[in-house]
CSV table of C-alpha atoms and ligand atoms in Angstrom, one decimal:
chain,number,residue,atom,x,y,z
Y,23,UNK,CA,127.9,133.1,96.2
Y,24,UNK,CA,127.1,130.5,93.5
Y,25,UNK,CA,125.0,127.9,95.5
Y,26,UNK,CA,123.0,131.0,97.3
Y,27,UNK,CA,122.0,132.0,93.7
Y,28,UNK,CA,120.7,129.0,93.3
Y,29,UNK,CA,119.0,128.7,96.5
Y,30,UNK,CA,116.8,131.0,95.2
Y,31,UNK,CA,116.3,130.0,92.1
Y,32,UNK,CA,114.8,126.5,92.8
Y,33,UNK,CA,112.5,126.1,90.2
Y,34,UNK,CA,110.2,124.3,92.6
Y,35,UNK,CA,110.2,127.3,95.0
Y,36,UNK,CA,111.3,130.4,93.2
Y,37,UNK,CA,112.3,133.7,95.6
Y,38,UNK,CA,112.1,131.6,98.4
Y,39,UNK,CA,114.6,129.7,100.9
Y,40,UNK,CA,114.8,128.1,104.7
Y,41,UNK,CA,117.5,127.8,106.6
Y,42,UNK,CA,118.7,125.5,109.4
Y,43,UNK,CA,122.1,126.8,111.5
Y,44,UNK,CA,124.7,124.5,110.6
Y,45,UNK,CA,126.5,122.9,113.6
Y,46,UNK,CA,128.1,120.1,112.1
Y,47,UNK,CA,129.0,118.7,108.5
Y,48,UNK,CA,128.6,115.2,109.1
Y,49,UNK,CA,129.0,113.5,105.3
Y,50,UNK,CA,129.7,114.9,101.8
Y,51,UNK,CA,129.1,113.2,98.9
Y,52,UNK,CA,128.1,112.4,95.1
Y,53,UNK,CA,126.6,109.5,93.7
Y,54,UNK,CA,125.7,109.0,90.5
Y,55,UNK,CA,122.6,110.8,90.8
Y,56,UNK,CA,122.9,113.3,93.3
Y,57,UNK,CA,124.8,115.1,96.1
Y,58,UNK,CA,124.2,114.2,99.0
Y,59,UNK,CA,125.1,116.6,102.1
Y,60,UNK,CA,124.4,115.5,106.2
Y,61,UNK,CA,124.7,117.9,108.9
Y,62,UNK,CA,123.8,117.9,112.2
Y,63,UNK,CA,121.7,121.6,113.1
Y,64,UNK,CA,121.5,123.5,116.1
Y,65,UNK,CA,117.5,122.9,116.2
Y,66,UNK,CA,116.3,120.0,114.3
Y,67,UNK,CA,119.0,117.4,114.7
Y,68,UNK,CA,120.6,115.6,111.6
Y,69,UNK,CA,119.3,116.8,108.4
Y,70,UNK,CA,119.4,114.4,104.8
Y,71,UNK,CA,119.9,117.5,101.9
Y,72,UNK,CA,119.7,115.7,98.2
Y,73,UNK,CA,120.9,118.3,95.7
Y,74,UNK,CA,120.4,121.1,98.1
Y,75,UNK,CA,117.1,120.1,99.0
Y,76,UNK,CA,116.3,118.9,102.7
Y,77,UNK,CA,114.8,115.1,102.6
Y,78,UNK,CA,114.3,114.8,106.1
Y,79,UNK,CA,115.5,116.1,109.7
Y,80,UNK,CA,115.0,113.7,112.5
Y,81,UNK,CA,113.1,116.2,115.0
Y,82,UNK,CA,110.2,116.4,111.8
Y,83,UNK,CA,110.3,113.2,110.0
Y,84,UNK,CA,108.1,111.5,111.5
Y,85,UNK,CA,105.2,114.1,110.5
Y,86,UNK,CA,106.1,113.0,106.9
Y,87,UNK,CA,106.7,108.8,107.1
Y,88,UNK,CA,104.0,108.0,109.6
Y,89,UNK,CA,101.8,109.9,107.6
Y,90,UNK,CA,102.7,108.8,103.7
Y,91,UNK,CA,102.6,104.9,105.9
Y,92,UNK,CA,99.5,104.7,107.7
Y,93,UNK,CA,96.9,107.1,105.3
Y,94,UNK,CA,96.8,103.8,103.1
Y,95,UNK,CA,98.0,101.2,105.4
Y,96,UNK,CA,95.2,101.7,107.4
Y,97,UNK,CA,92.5,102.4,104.7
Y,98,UNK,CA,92.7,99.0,103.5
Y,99,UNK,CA,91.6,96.0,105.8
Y,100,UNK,CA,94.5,93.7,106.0
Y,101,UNK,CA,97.7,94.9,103.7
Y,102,UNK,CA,100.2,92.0,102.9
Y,103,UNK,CA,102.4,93.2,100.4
Y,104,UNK,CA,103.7,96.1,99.9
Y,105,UNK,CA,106.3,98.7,97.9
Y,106,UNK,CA,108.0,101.1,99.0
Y,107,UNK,CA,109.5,103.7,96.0
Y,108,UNK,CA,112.7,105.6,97.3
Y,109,UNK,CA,112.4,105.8,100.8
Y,110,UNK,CA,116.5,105.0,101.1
Y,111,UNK,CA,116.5,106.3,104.5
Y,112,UNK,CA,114.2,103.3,106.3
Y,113,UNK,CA,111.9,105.5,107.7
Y,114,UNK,CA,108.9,104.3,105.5
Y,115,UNK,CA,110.0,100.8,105.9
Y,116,UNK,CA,110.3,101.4,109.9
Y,117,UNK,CA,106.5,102.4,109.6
Y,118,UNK,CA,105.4,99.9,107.6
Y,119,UNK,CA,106.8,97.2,110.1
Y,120,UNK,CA,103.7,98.5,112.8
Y,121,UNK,CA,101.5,96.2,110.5
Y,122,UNK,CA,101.6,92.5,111.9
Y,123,UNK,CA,99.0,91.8,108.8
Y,124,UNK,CA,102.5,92.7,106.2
Y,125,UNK,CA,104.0,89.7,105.3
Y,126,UNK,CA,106.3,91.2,102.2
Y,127,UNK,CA,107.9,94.3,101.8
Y,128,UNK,CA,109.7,95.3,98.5
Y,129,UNK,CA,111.6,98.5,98.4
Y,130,UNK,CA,113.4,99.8,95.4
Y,131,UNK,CA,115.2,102.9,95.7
Y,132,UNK,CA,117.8,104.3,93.0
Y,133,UNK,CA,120.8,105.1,94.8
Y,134,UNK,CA,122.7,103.1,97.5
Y,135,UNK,CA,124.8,105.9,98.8
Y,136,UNK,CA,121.6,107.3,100.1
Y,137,UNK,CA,120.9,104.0,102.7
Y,138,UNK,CA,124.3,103.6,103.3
Y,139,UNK,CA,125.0,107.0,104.8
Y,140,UNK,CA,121.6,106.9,106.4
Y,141,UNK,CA,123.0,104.0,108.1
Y,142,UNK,CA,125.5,105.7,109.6
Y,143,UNK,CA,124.0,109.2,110.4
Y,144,UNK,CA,120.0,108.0,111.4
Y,145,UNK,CA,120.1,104.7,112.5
Y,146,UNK,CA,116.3,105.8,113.5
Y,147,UNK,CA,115.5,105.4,110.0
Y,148,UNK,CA,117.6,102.8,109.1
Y,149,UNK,CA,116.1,100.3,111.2
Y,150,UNK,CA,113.5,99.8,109.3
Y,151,UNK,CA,116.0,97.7,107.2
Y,152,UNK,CA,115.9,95.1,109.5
Y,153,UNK,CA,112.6,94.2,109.4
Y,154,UNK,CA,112.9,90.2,107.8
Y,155,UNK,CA,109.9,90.9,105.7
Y,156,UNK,CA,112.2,93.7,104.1
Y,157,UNK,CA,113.9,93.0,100.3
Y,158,UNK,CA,115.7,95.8,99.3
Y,159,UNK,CA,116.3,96.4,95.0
Y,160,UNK,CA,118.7,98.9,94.0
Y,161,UNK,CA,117.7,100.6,90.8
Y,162,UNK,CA,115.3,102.8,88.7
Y,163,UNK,CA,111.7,102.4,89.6
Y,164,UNK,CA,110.6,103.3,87.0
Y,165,UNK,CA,112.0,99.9,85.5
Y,166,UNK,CA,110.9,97.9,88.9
Y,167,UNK,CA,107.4,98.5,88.0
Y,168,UNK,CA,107.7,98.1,84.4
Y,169,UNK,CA,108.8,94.5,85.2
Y,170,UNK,CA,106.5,94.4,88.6
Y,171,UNK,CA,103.9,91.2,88.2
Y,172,UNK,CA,100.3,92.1,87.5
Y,173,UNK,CA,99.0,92.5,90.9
Y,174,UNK,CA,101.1,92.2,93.4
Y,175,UNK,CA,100.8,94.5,95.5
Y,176,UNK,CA,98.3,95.6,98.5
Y,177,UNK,CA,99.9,99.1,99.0
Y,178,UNK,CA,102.6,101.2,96.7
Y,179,UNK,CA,103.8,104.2,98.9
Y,180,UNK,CA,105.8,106.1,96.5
Y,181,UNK,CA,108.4,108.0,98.7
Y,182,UNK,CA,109.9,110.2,96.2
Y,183,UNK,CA,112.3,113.2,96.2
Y,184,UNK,CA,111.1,116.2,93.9
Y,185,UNK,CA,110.4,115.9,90.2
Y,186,UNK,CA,113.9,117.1,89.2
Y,187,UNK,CA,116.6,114.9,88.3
Y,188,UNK,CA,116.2,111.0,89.5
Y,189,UNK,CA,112.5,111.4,89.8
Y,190,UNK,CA,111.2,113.1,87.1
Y,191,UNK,CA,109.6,110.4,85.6
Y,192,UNK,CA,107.7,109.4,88.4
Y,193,UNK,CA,105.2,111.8,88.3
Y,194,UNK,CA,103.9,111.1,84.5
Y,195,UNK,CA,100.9,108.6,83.2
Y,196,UNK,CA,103.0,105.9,82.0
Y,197,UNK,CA,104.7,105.5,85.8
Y,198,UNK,CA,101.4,105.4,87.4
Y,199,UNK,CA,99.8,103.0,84.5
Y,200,UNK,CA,102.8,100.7,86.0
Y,201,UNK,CA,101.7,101.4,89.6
Y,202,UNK,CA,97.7,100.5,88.5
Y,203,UNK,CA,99.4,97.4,86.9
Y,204,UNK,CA,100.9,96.1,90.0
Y,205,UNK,CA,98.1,96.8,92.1
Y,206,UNK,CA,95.3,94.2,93.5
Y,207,UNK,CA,92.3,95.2,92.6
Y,208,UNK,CA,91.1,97.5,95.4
Y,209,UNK,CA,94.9,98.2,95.9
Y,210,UNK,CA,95.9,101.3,97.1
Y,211,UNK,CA,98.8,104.3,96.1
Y,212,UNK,CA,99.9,106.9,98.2
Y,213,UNK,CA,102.6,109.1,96.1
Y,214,UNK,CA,103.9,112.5,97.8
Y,215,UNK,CA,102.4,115.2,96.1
Y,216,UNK,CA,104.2,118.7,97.3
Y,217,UNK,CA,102.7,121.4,98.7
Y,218,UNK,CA,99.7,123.2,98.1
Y,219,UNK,CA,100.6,126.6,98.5
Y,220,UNK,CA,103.8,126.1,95.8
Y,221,UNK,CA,102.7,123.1,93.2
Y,222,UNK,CA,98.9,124.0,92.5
Y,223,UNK,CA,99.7,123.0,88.6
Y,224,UNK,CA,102.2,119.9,89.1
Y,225,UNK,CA,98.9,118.6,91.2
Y,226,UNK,CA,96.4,119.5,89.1
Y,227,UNK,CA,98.1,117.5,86.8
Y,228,UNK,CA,98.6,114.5,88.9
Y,229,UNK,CA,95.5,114.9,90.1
Y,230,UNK,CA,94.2,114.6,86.2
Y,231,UNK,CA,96.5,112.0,85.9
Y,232,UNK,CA,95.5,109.6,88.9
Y,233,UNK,CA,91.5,110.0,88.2
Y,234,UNK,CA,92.0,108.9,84.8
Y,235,UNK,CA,94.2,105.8,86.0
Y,236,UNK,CA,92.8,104.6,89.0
Y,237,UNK,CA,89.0,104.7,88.9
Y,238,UNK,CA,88.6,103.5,93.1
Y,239,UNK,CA,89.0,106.7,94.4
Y,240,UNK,CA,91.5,109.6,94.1
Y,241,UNK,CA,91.9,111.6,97.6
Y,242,UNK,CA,94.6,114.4,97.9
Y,243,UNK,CA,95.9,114.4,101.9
Y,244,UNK,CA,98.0,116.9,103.6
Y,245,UNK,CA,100.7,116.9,106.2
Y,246,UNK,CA,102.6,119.8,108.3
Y,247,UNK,CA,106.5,119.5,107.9
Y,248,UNK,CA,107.7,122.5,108.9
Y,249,UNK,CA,111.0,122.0,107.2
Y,250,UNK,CA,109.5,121.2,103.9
Y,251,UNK,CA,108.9,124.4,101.6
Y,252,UNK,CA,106.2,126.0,103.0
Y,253,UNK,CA,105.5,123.8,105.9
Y,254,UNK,CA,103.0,121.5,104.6
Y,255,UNK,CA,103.1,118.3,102.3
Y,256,UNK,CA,100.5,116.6,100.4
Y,257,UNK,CA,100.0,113.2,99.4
Y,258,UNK,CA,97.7,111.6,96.4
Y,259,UNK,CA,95.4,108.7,98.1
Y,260,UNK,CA,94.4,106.3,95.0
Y,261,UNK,CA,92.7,103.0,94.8
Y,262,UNK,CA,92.6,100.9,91.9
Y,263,UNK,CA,89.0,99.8,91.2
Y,264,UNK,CA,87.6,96.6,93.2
Y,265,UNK,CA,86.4,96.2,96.4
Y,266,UNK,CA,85.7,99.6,97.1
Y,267,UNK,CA,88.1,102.3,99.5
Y,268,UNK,CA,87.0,104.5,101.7
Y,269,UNK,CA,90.4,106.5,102.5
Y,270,UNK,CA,88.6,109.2,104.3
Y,271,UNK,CA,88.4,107.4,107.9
Y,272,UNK,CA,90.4,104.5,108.7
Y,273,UNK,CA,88.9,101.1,108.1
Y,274,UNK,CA,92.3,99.4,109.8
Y,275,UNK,CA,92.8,102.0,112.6
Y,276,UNK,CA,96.5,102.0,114.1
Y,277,UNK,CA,94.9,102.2,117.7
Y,278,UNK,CA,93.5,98.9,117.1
Y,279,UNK,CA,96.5,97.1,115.4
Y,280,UNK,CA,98.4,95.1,118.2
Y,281,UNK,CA,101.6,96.5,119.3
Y,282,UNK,CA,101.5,99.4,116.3
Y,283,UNK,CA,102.2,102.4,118.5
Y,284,UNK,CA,105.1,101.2,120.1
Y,285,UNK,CA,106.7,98.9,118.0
Y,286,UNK,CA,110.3,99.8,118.6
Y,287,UNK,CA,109.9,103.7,118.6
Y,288,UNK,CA,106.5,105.3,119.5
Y,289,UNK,CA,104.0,107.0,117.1
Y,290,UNK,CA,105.2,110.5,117.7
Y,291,UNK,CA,102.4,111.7,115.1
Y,292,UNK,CA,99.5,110.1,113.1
Y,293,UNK,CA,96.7,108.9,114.9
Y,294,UNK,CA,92.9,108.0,113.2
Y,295,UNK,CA,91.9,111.9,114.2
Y,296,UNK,CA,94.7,112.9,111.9
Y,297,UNK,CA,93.9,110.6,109.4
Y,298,UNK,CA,90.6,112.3,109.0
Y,299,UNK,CA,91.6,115.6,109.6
Y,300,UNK,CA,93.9,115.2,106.8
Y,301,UNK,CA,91.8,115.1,103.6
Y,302,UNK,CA,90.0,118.4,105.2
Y,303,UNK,CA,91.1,121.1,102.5
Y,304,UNK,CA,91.6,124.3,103.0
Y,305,UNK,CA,88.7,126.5,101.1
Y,306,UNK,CA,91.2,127.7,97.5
Y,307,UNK,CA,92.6,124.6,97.5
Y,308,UNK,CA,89.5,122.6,97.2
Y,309,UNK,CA,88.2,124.8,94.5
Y,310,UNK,CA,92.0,124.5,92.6
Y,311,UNK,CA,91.5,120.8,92.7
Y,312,UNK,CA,87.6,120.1,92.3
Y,313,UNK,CA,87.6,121.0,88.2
Y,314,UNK,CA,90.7,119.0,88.0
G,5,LIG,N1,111.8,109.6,103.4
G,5,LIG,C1,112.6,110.8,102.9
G,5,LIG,C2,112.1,111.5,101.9
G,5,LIG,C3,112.4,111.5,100.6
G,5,LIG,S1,113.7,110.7,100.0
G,5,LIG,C4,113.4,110.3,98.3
G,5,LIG,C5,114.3,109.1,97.8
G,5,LIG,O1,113.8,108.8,96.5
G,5,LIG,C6,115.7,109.4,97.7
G,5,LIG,O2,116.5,108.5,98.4
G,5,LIG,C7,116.0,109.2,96.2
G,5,LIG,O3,117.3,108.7,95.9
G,5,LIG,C8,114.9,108.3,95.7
G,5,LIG,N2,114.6,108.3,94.3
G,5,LIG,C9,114.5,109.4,93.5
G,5,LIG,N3,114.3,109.0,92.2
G,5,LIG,C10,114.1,107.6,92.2
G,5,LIG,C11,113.8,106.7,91.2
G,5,LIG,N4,113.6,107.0,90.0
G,5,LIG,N5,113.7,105.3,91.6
G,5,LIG,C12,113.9,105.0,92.9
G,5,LIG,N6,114.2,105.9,93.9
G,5,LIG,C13,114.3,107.2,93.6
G,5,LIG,C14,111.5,112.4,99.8
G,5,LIG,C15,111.4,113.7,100.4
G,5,LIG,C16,110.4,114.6,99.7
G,5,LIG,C17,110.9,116.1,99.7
G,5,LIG,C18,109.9,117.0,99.1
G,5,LIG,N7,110.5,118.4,98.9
């Protein structure tokens, strides 16, 4: 009775819930900063649920990973290093690995029970752990970019869970001052940004946030997830100022990059039509975000 009480009471999608038929419990847990829950469903095979929220089910994931990967991968001519913020699961890092140009990737995600049970539940994802150009840091992003070098990085994809509990922080200025900090100049962010028919405020006010901190460009992308509230997923595309970014067709185009499609698991989604497509905005959400 309790949890379905709060299952409608999510403050990030009030009156509302989805549900997936349970088959299988697979793992139970609690880490120090969340529960974490794997089942297997009837229809969308093994599901990741952090505090009651669904992370990732392997028939959809790769709608969300390919898609918070390649929009800046392949907006930028030849990325080298990059970080990846949570992403425990591998399934960012698995992405990232289609670039032959990467020659460092950082990840720092908070809680290790999250990539060791995604070790043992999608090994899909977890593959991307095994990439050599992988280092994996355990702790608070938030603290990883305080103490990141001044730039660094090519590419920050910041792979977050929703801003309640672990990652509430990391959607407020002084996070993405860090992120700017730790970017080359013409460096690039792509931080997921909820969904436009929920979040119009909490974007409007990252959207506020981003123009005033990255003068590049600021984009705001969108992805179909269909087991994501509402469906759909956006992303915030920025680029620290430099040599200029066009995010809105693909100067690095994954159909060119040798090897990128296949590369251990075919592209099941993105592609450079998508890439476009996806900074097309729907008519109210444009006007939401233009005065913003
Ligand atoms: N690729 C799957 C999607 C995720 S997982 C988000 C990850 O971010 C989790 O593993 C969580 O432990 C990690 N995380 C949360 N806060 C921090 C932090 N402060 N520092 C580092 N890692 C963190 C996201 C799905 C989005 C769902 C949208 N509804």
């Amino acid at each position: 009775k309790t949890s379905k009480v709060q299952y409608f009471n999510n403050p990030m999608w009030p009156g509302e819930a989805h549900s997936l038929k349970v088959e299988k419990i697979l793992y139970q847990g609690k880490s120090p900063y969340q529960e974490i829950l794997v089942f297997e469903s009837s229809t969308y095979g093994n599901v990741l649920v952090l505090d009651g929220i669904v992370q990732l089910t392997e028939k959809d994931e790769c709608a969300y990973q390919e898609m918070v990967t390649h929009l800046p991968l392949c907006s930028i001519p030849s990325p080298k290093n990059v970080l990846v913020v949570g992403g425990g699961d591998g399934g960012v890092l698995r992405e990232i690995a289609r670039h032959v140009s990467v020659e460092t990737i950082d990840i720092c995600e908070i809680d290790q029970l999250v990539i060791d049970v995604c070790k043992d539940f999608f090994p899909q994802l977890s593959v991307g752990f095994k990439d050599p150009r992988v280092q994996l840091h355990v702790g608070d992003a938030v603290d990883f970019l305080r103490n990141a070098s001044e730039g660094k990085y090519d590419a920050i994809i910041v792979d977050s869970s929703d801003p309640i509990g672990p990652a509430q922080e990391l959607v407020e200025k002084p996070f993405f001052q860090t992120i700017a900090r730790a970017l080359k100049p013409g460096g690039v962010l792509c931080n997921q940004a909820e969904s436009m028919w929920l979040h119009t405020h909490l974007i409007q006010d990252m959207l506020s946030i981003c123009r005033e901190t990255f003068k590049g460009a600021v984009h705001y992308a969108w992805t179909s997830v269909p087991t994501y509230p509402s469906g759909v997923i956006g992303f915030l595309l920025c680029a620290k100022e430099g040599p200029a970014v066009n995010f809105l067709s693909p100067v690095n185009p994954i159909e060119k990059l040798e090897g990128a499609m296949e590369a251990g698991r075919e592209i099941r989604f993105y592609n450079s039509e998508i890439h476009r497509a996806a900074f097309v905005l729907p008519t109210f959400v444009r006007r939401e975000l233009e005065t913003h």
